[in-house]
GROMACS .gro file of C-alpha atoms in nm:
model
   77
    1UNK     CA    1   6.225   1.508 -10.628
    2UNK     CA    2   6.327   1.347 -10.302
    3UNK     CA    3   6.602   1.091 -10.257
    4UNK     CA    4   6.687   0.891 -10.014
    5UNK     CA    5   6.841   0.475  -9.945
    6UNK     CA    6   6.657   0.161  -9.860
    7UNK     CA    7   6.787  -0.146  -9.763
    8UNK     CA    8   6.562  -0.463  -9.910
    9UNK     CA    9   6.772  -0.751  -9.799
   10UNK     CA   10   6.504  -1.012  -9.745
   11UNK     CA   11   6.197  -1.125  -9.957
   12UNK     CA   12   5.985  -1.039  -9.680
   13UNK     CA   13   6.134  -0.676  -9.656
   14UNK     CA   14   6.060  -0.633 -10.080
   15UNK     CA   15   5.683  -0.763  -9.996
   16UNK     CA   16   5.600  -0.508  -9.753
   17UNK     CA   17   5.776  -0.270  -9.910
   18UNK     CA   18   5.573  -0.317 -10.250
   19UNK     CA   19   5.285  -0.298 -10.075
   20UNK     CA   20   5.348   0.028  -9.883
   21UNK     CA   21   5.481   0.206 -10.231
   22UNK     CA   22   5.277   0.056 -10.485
   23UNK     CA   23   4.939   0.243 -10.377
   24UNK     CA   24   5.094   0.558 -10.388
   25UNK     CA   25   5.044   0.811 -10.696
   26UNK     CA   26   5.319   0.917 -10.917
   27UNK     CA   27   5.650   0.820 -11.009
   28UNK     CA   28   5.869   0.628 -10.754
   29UNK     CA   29   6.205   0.444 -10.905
   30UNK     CA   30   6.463   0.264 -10.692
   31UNK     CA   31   6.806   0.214 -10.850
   32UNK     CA   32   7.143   0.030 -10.781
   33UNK     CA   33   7.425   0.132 -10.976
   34UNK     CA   34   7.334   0.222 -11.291
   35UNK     CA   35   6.972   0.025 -11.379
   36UNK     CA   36   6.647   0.218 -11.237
   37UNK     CA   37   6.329   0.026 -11.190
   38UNK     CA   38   5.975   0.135 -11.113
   39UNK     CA   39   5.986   0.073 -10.703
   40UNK     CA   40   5.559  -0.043 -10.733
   41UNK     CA   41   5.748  -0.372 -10.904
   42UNK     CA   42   5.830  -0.651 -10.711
   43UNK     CA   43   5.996  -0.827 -11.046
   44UNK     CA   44   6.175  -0.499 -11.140
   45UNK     CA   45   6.290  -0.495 -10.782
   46UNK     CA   46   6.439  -0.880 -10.744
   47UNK     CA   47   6.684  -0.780 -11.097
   48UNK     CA   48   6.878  -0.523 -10.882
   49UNK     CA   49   7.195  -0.610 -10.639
   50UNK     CA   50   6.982  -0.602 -10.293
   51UNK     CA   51   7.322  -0.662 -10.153
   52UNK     CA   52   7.366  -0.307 -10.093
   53UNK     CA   53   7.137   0.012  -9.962
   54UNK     CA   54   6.938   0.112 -10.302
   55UNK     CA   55   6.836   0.502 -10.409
   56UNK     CA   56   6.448   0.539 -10.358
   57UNK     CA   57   6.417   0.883 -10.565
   58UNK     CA   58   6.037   0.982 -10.553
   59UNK     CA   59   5.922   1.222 -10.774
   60UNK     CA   60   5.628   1.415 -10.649
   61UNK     CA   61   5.711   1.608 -10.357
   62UNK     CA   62   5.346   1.547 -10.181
   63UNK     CA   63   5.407   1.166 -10.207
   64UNK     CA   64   5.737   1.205 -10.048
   65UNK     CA   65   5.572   1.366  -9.742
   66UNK     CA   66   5.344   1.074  -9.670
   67UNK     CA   67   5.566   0.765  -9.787
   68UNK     CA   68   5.951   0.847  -9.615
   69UNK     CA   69   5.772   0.824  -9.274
   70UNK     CA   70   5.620   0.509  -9.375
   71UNK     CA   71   5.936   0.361  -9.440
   72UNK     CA   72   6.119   0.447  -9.157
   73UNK     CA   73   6.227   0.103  -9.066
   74UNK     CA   74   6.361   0.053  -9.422
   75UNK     CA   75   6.592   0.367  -9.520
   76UNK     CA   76   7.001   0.366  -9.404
   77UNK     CA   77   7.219   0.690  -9.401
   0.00000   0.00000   0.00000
């Protein structure tokens, strides 16, 4: 499993987001504090605090490799 943060601080940013992730096979959660969604849901997504950087933990090690370069303009340190 990989882990890293994403910052979704606009509708806009969730949108493309979901639509970068949500193609994607296998597992992909994003959590803030202590409530985990599935990241392919844009509802699941708009319950968390997008206040603050979330944890994008993905699962399968092969998806990892293609989808952390996609979202280069969306993960913080």
């Amino acid at each position: 499993m990989k882990t890293v943060h994403v910052k979704l601080d606009t509708v806009e940013k969730v949108k493309i987001f979901v639509n970068t992730v949500a193609p994607l096979e296998g597992d992909i959660d994003l959590g803030s504090d202590r409530y985990v969604v599935d990241a392919k849901s844009i509802m699941g997504i708009f319950s968390l605090d997008l206040s603050k950087p979330l944890k994008l933990a993905i699962h399968d090690p092969a998806t990892a490799e293609r989808l952390i370069p996609m979202l280069s303009n969306f993960i913080v340190e």
